[in-house]
Short mmCIF file of C-alpha atoms and ligand atoms in Angstrom, two decimals:
data_model
loop_
_atom_site.label_atom_id
_atom_site.label_comp_id
_atom_site.label_asym_id
_atom_site.label_seq_id
_atom_site.Cartn_x
_atom_site.Cartn_y
_atom_site.Cartn_z
CA UNK A 1 0.00 0.00 0.00
CA UNK A 2 1.33 3.42 -0.83
CA UNK A 3 1.99 6.08 1.76
CA UNK A 4 0.73 9.65 1.44
CA UNK A 5 2.75 12.14 3.48
CA UNK A 6 1.64 15.77 3.62
CA UNK A 7 4.33 18.39 4.30
CA UNK A 8 3.30 21.62 5.97
CA UNK A 9 5.24 24.30 7.79
CA UNK A 10 5.02 26.73 10.67
CA UNK A 11 5.20 29.47 8.05
CA UNK A 12 6.16 30.10 4.46
CA UNK A 13 9.89 29.88 3.62
CA UNK A 14 10.72 27.52 6.48
CA UNK A 15 12.13 24.80 4.25
CA UNK A 16 9.11 22.66 3.25
CA UNK A 17 10.45 22.18 -0.27
CA UNK A 18 13.95 21.39 0.99
CA UNK A 19 12.60 18.83 3.49
CA UNK A 20 10.26 17.35 0.88
CA UNK A 21 13.29 16.92 -1.38
CA UNK A 22 15.32 15.31 1.42
CA UNK A 23 12.57 12.78 2.16
CA UNK A 24 12.10 12.12 -1.56
CA UNK A 25 15.84 11.66 -2.12
CA UNK A 26 16.05 8.94 0.53
CA UNK A 27 12.88 7.24 -0.70
CA UNK A 28 14.18 7.15 -4.27
CA UNK A 29 17.56 5.84 -3.09
CA UNK A 30 15.71 3.09 -1.19
CA UNK A 31 14.02 2.09 -4.44
CA UNK A 32 10.57 3.49 -3.67
CA UNK A 33 8.54 4.83 -6.57
CA UNK A 34 8.12 8.41 -5.36
CA UNK A 35 5.94 11.33 -6.41
CA UNK A 36 5.80 14.96 -5.26
CA UNK A 37 2.48 16.75 -5.59
CA UNK A 38 2.16 20.52 -5.11
CA UNK A 39 -1.60 21.11 -5.20
CA UNK A 40 -1.37 24.90 -5.24
CA UNK A 41 1.68 26.83 -6.40
CA UNK A 42 1.75 30.61 -6.03
CA UNK A 43 4.30 33.25 -6.90
CA UNK A 44 5.56 31.49 -10.02
CA UNK A 45 4.97 32.59 -13.62
CA UNK A 46 3.94 30.13 -16.36
CA UNK A 47 6.93 28.10 -17.52
CA UNK A 48 9.03 28.85 -14.42
CA UNK A 49 10.01 25.98 -12.09
CA UNK A 50 7.68 25.60 -9.11
CA UNK A 51 8.38 23.78 -5.83
CA UNK A 52 7.80 20.33 -7.37
CA UNK A 53 10.40 21.04 -10.07
CA UNK A 54 12.73 22.41 -7.39
CA UNK A 55 12.51 19.04 -5.63
CA UNK A 56 13.36 17.29 -8.91
CA UNK A 57 16.32 19.64 -9.36
CA UNK A 58 17.61 18.87 -5.85
CA UNK A 59 17.38 15.15 -6.68
CA UNK A 60 19.66 15.73 -9.65
CA UNK A 61 17.85 13.57 -12.18
CA UNK A 62 16.93 10.65 -9.88
CA UNK A 63 13.60 9.10 -10.91
CA UNK A 64 10.77 11.20 -9.48
CA UNK A 65 7.25 12.06 -10.60
CA UNK A 66 6.18 15.67 -10.09
CA UNK A 67 2.67 17.09 -10.34
CA UNK A 68 1.15 20.54 -9.81
CA UNK A 69 -2.60 21.19 -9.94
CA UNK A 70 -3.12 24.95 -9.90
CA UNK A 71 -0.62 27.78 -10.31
CA UNK A 72 -1.00 31.52 -9.84
CA UNK A 73 1.65 34.14 -10.62
CA UNK A 74 1.41 36.36 -7.54
CA UNK A 75 3.13 35.41 -4.25
CA UNK A 76 -0.07 35.35 -2.16
CA UNK A 77 -2.27 32.76 -0.50
CA UNK A 78 -3.80 30.44 -3.14
CA UNK A 79 -7.26 31.91 -2.45
CA UNK A 80 -6.19 35.54 -2.92
CA UNK A 81 -3.88 34.70 -5.84
CA UNK A 82 -6.75 32.86 -7.59
CA UNK A 83 -9.20 35.70 -7.01
CA UNK A 84 -6.77 38.29 -8.33
CA UNK A 85 -5.78 36.25 -11.39
CA UNK A 86 -9.33 35.20 -12.28
CA UNK A 87 -8.15 31.59 -12.47
CA UNK A 88 -10.11 28.71 -10.88
CA UNK A 89 -9.64 27.51 -7.31
CA UNK A 90 -8.24 24.08 -6.50
CA UNK A 91 -11.10 21.62 -5.82
CA UNK A 92 -11.19 18.56 -3.56
CA UNK A 93 -12.29 16.21 -6.41
CA UNK A 94 -9.39 17.50 -8.52
CA UNK A 95 -7.03 16.81 -5.62
CA UNK A 96 -8.46 13.35 -4.86
CA UNK A 97 -8.21 12.35 -8.53
CA UNK A 98 -4.55 13.36 -8.58
CA UNK A 99 -3.77 11.49 -5.35
CA UNK A 100 -5.62 8.37 -6.57
CA UNK A 101 -3.74 8.49 -9.83
CA UNK A 102 -0.36 8.88 -8.10
CA UNK A 103 -0.97 6.29 -5.38
CA UNK A 104 -1.89 3.74 -8.07
CA UNK A 105 1.62 3.84 -9.45
CA UNK A 106 3.84 5.02 -6.56
CA UNK A 107 4.93 3.78 -3.13
CA UNK A 108 5.25 7.26 -1.62
CA UNK A 109 3.35 10.44 -2.50
CA UNK A 110 4.60 13.64 -0.84
CA UNK A 111 2.11 16.52 -0.85
CA UNK A 112 3.61 19.96 -0.18
CA UNK A 113 1.25 22.64 1.09
CA UNK A 114 1.40 26.37 0.42
CA UNK A 115 2.56 28.48 3.36
CA UNK A 116 1.29 27.14 6.70
CA UNK A 117 -1.49 24.67 7.56
CA UNK A 118 -4.57 26.90 7.52
CA UNK A 119 -3.85 29.04 4.47
CA UNK A 120 -6.94 29.06 2.23
CA UNK A 121 -7.11 27.52 -1.23
CA UNK A 122 -10.62 28.79 -2.01
CA UNK A 123 -13.31 31.20 -0.88
CA UNK A 124 -15.03 28.48 1.19
CA UNK A 125 -11.92 28.10 3.32
CA UNK A 126 -10.40 24.90 1.92
CA UNK A 127 -7.03 24.24 3.60
CA UNK A 128 -4.26 21.66 3.47
CA UNK A 129 -5.82 20.16 6.61
CA UNK A 130 -9.01 19.46 4.59
CA UNK A 131 -6.95 17.91 1.80
CA UNK A 132 -5.18 15.68 4.35
CA UNK A 133 -8.54 14.67 5.83
CA UNK A 134 -9.72 13.64 2.37
CA UNK A 135 -7.01 10.95 2.10
CA UNK A 136 -7.54 7.84 4.26
CA UNK A 137 -4.49 7.03 6.35
CA UNK A 138 -2.61 10.20 5.42
CA UNK A 139 0.09 11.48 7.75
CA UNK A 140 1.60 14.91 8.05
CA UNK A 141 5.11 16.18 8.57
CA UNK A 142 5.52 19.61 10.16
CA UNK A 143 8.54 21.64 9.05
CA UNK A 144 9.56 24.14 11.69
CA UNK A 145 11.66 27.25 11.94
CA UNK A 146 14.49 26.50 14.42
CA UNK A 147 14.63 29.62 16.60
CA UNK A 148 12.76 31.84 18.99
CA UNK A 149 9.00 31.93 18.24
CA UNK A 150 8.78 28.47 16.75
CA UNK A 151 7.33 26.82 19.87
CA UNK A 152 4.17 28.91 19.59
CA UNK A 153 3.59 28.26 15.89
CA UNK A 154 4.34 24.54 16.29
CA UNK A 155 1.92 24.30 19.23
CA UNK A 156 -0.81 26.14 17.31
CA UNK A 157 -0.35 23.94 14.25
CA UNK A 158 -0.31 20.75 16.34
CA UNK A 159 -3.49 21.80 18.11
CA UNK A 160 -5.23 22.49 14.78
CA UNK A 161 -4.11 19.07 13.48
CA UNK A 162 -5.38 17.26 16.57
CA UNK A 163 -8.74 19.07 16.33
CA UNK A 164 -9.02 17.83 12.73
CA UNK A 165 -7.78 14.31 13.59
CA UNK A 166 -4.87 14.50 11.14
CA UNK A 167 -1.99 12.26 12.31
CA UNK A 168 1.30 14.09 12.80
CA UNK A 169 4.25 11.87 11.87
CA UNK A 170 6.76 14.31 13.31
CA UNK A 171 8.58 17.62 13.14
CA UNK A 172 11.63 18.45 11.03
CA UNK A 173 13.72 21.61 11.42
CA UNK A 174 13.93 23.13 7.96
CA UNK A 175 17.23 24.93 8.35
CA UNK A 176 19.55 24.15 11.25
CA UNK A 177 22.17 26.94 11.57
CA UNK A 178 25.88 26.24 11.93
CA UNK A 179 25.99 28.37 15.09
CA UNK A 180 22.68 27.82 16.91
CA UNK A 181 21.85 30.36 19.62
CA UNK A 182 20.47 29.60 23.07
CA UNK A 183 16.78 29.46 22.03
CA UNK A 184 17.56 27.31 18.99
CA UNK A 185 19.53 24.80 21.07
CA UNK A 186 16.86 24.64 23.79
CA UNK A 187 14.17 24.16 21.13
CA UNK A 188 15.55 20.70 20.31
CA UNK A 189 14.13 19.45 23.61
CA UNK A 190 10.96 21.55 23.46
CA UNK A 191 9.85 21.09 19.83
CA UNK A 192 8.69 17.46 20.15
CA UNK A 193 6.72 18.42 23.27
CA UNK A 194 5.12 21.38 21.47
CA UNK A 195 4.26 19.18 18.50
CA UNK A 196 3.16 16.13 20.49
CA UNK A 197 5.20 14.21 17.91
CA UNK A 198 8.82 13.14 17.51
CA UNK A 199 11.59 15.32 16.12
CA UNK A 200 12.50 13.56 12.87
CA UNK A 201 15.39 15.65 11.62
CA UNK A 202 17.24 18.92 11.22
CA UNK A 203 18.36 19.84 7.71
CA UNK A 204 21.54 21.90 7.96
CA UNK A 205 21.52 25.43 6.57
CA UNK A 206 22.99 25.23 3.11
CA UNK A 207 21.54 21.79 2.32
CA UNK A 208 19.80 22.93 -0.91
CA UNK A 209 23.24 23.96 -2.24
CA UNK A 210 24.84 20.57 -1.53
CA UNK A 211 24.67 19.45 -5.18
CA UNK A 212 25.45 15.75 -5.66
CA UNK A 213 25.92 15.41 -1.90
CA UNK A 214 22.27 16.26 -1.21
CA UNK A 215 21.04 12.67 -0.72
CA UNK A 216 23.83 11.81 1.71
CA UNK A 217 23.19 15.06 3.59
CA UNK A 218 19.52 14.03 3.78
CA UNK A 219 20.56 10.64 5.19
CA UNK A 220 22.53 12.18 8.07
CA UNK A 221 19.84 14.83 8.72
CA UNK A 222 16.64 12.75 8.80
CA UNK A 223 15.61 10.08 11.31
CA UNK A 224 15.15 6.39 10.46
CA UNK A 225 11.36 6.96 10.26
CA UNK A 226 12.10 9.09 7.18
CA UNK A 227 14.73 6.74 5.77
CA UNK A 228 17.82 8.39 7.25
CA UNK A 229 20.15 7.69 10.19
CA UNK A 230 19.87 10.94 12.21
CA UNK A 231 19.69 10.29 15.95
CA UNK A 232 17.35 12.77 17.68
CA UNK A 233 18.49 11.92 21.21
CA UNK A 234 22.20 12.23 20.40
CA UNK A 235 21.68 15.48 18.46
CA UNK A 236 19.60 17.01 21.26
CA UNK A 237 22.17 15.94 23.83
CA UNK A 238 25.05 17.32 21.80
CA UNK A 239 23.45 20.78 21.78
CA UNK A 240 22.07 20.73 25.34
CA UNK A 241 22.86 23.91 27.25
CA UNK A 242 23.80 23.58 30.93
CA UNK A 243 22.08 26.07 33.24
CA UNK A 244 24.56 28.89 33.79
CA UNK A 245 23.04 30.55 36.85
N1 ATP B 1 18.44 23.94 5.02
C1 ATP B 1 18.50 25.05 4.28
N2 ATP B 1 19.65 25.74 4.15
C2 ATP B 1 19.74 26.86 3.41
N3 ATP B 1 18.73 27.37 2.75
C3 ATP B 1 17.57 26.73 2.85
C4 ATP B 1 17.37 25.55 3.62
N4 ATP B 1 16.09 25.15 3.51
C5 ATP B 1 15.53 26.06 2.70
N5 ATP B 1 16.40 26.98 2.31
C6 ATP B 1 16.18 28.14 1.44
O1 ATP B 1 15.18 28.94 2.05
C7 ATP B 1 14.22 29.33 1.10
C8 ATP B 1 12.89 28.75 1.50
O2 ATP B 1 12.98 27.32 1.53
P1 ATP B 1 11.84 26.44 0.92
O3 ATP B 1 11.55 26.85 -0.49
O4 ATP B 1 12.20 25.01 1.14
O5 ATP B 1 10.63 26.91 1.89
P2 ATP B 1 9.11 26.57 1.80
O6 ATP B 1 8.66 26.38 3.20
O7 ATP B 1 8.95 25.42 0.87
O8 ATP B 1 8.47 27.89 1.18
P3 ATP B 1 7.07 28.04 0.42
O9 ATP B 1 6.06 28.38 1.45
O10 ATP B 1 7.36 29.16 -0.53
O11 ATP B 1 6.76 26.75 -0.28
C9 ATP B 1 14.71 28.81 -0.26
O12 ATP B 1 15.41 29.83 -0.91
C10 ATP B 1 15.64 27.68 0.10
O13 ATP B 1 16.65 27.47 -0.85
MG1 MG B 2 7.99 25.35 -0.86
#
């Protein structure tokens, strides 16, 4: 049976695409037939590469299916971008058809949201959470900002997911800095508590520029649950900050 994993974030620009690519790279290397679906792409002109193509680029030609359902040129929420462009909204049947089609022929389908969890895709208030609810057995990965402020947005997102009965597979830090500050280091212990789900990785800052080394970087940055060999306990321990006072 194929797995459908939704990827959302605590905000836009937190590294959802980079983390999606890291998960996809390891899945492809493990021999899984893998697809990346971006239901709603905003801020990209016709003919320009969207997030799904960016994932394919990061995989450097490894076999990957990419699919995008609606695209709007302005960098806005899908709802507002659709309204301003006069183009149609994404619909649930359109989404379900695409997922059915991809799950028929793939072992893993990664679905990257736009912005954070509750951003609207249409005027009725369709969100990624609704899309996740429409797929039986779907799980969701939450990509988080590493530093101060992330505990609140992770807690809010986790609470919204629980209220909607969407299973959270875990949290991944989208961009782990080379010199983490006090809050960032302490967040390693606090993020899984805020999320009510395990910490499943920390992609180092600079990962998208790793070139041919991207898959190996993914392997050392993602936990075994995502196909890598990152050790959450050891990483958290290594950055633990003793109380100074
Ligand atoms: N680990 C990282 N190291 C360095 N840069 C990163 C890392 N992860 C992401 N970036 C960069 O940060 C920017 C945002 O990342 P990304 O596109 O993955 O975010 P996103 O959450 O998918 O954003 P969107 O909401 O637009 O889909 C990109 O320019 C990307 O190259
Ligand atoms: Mg993205």
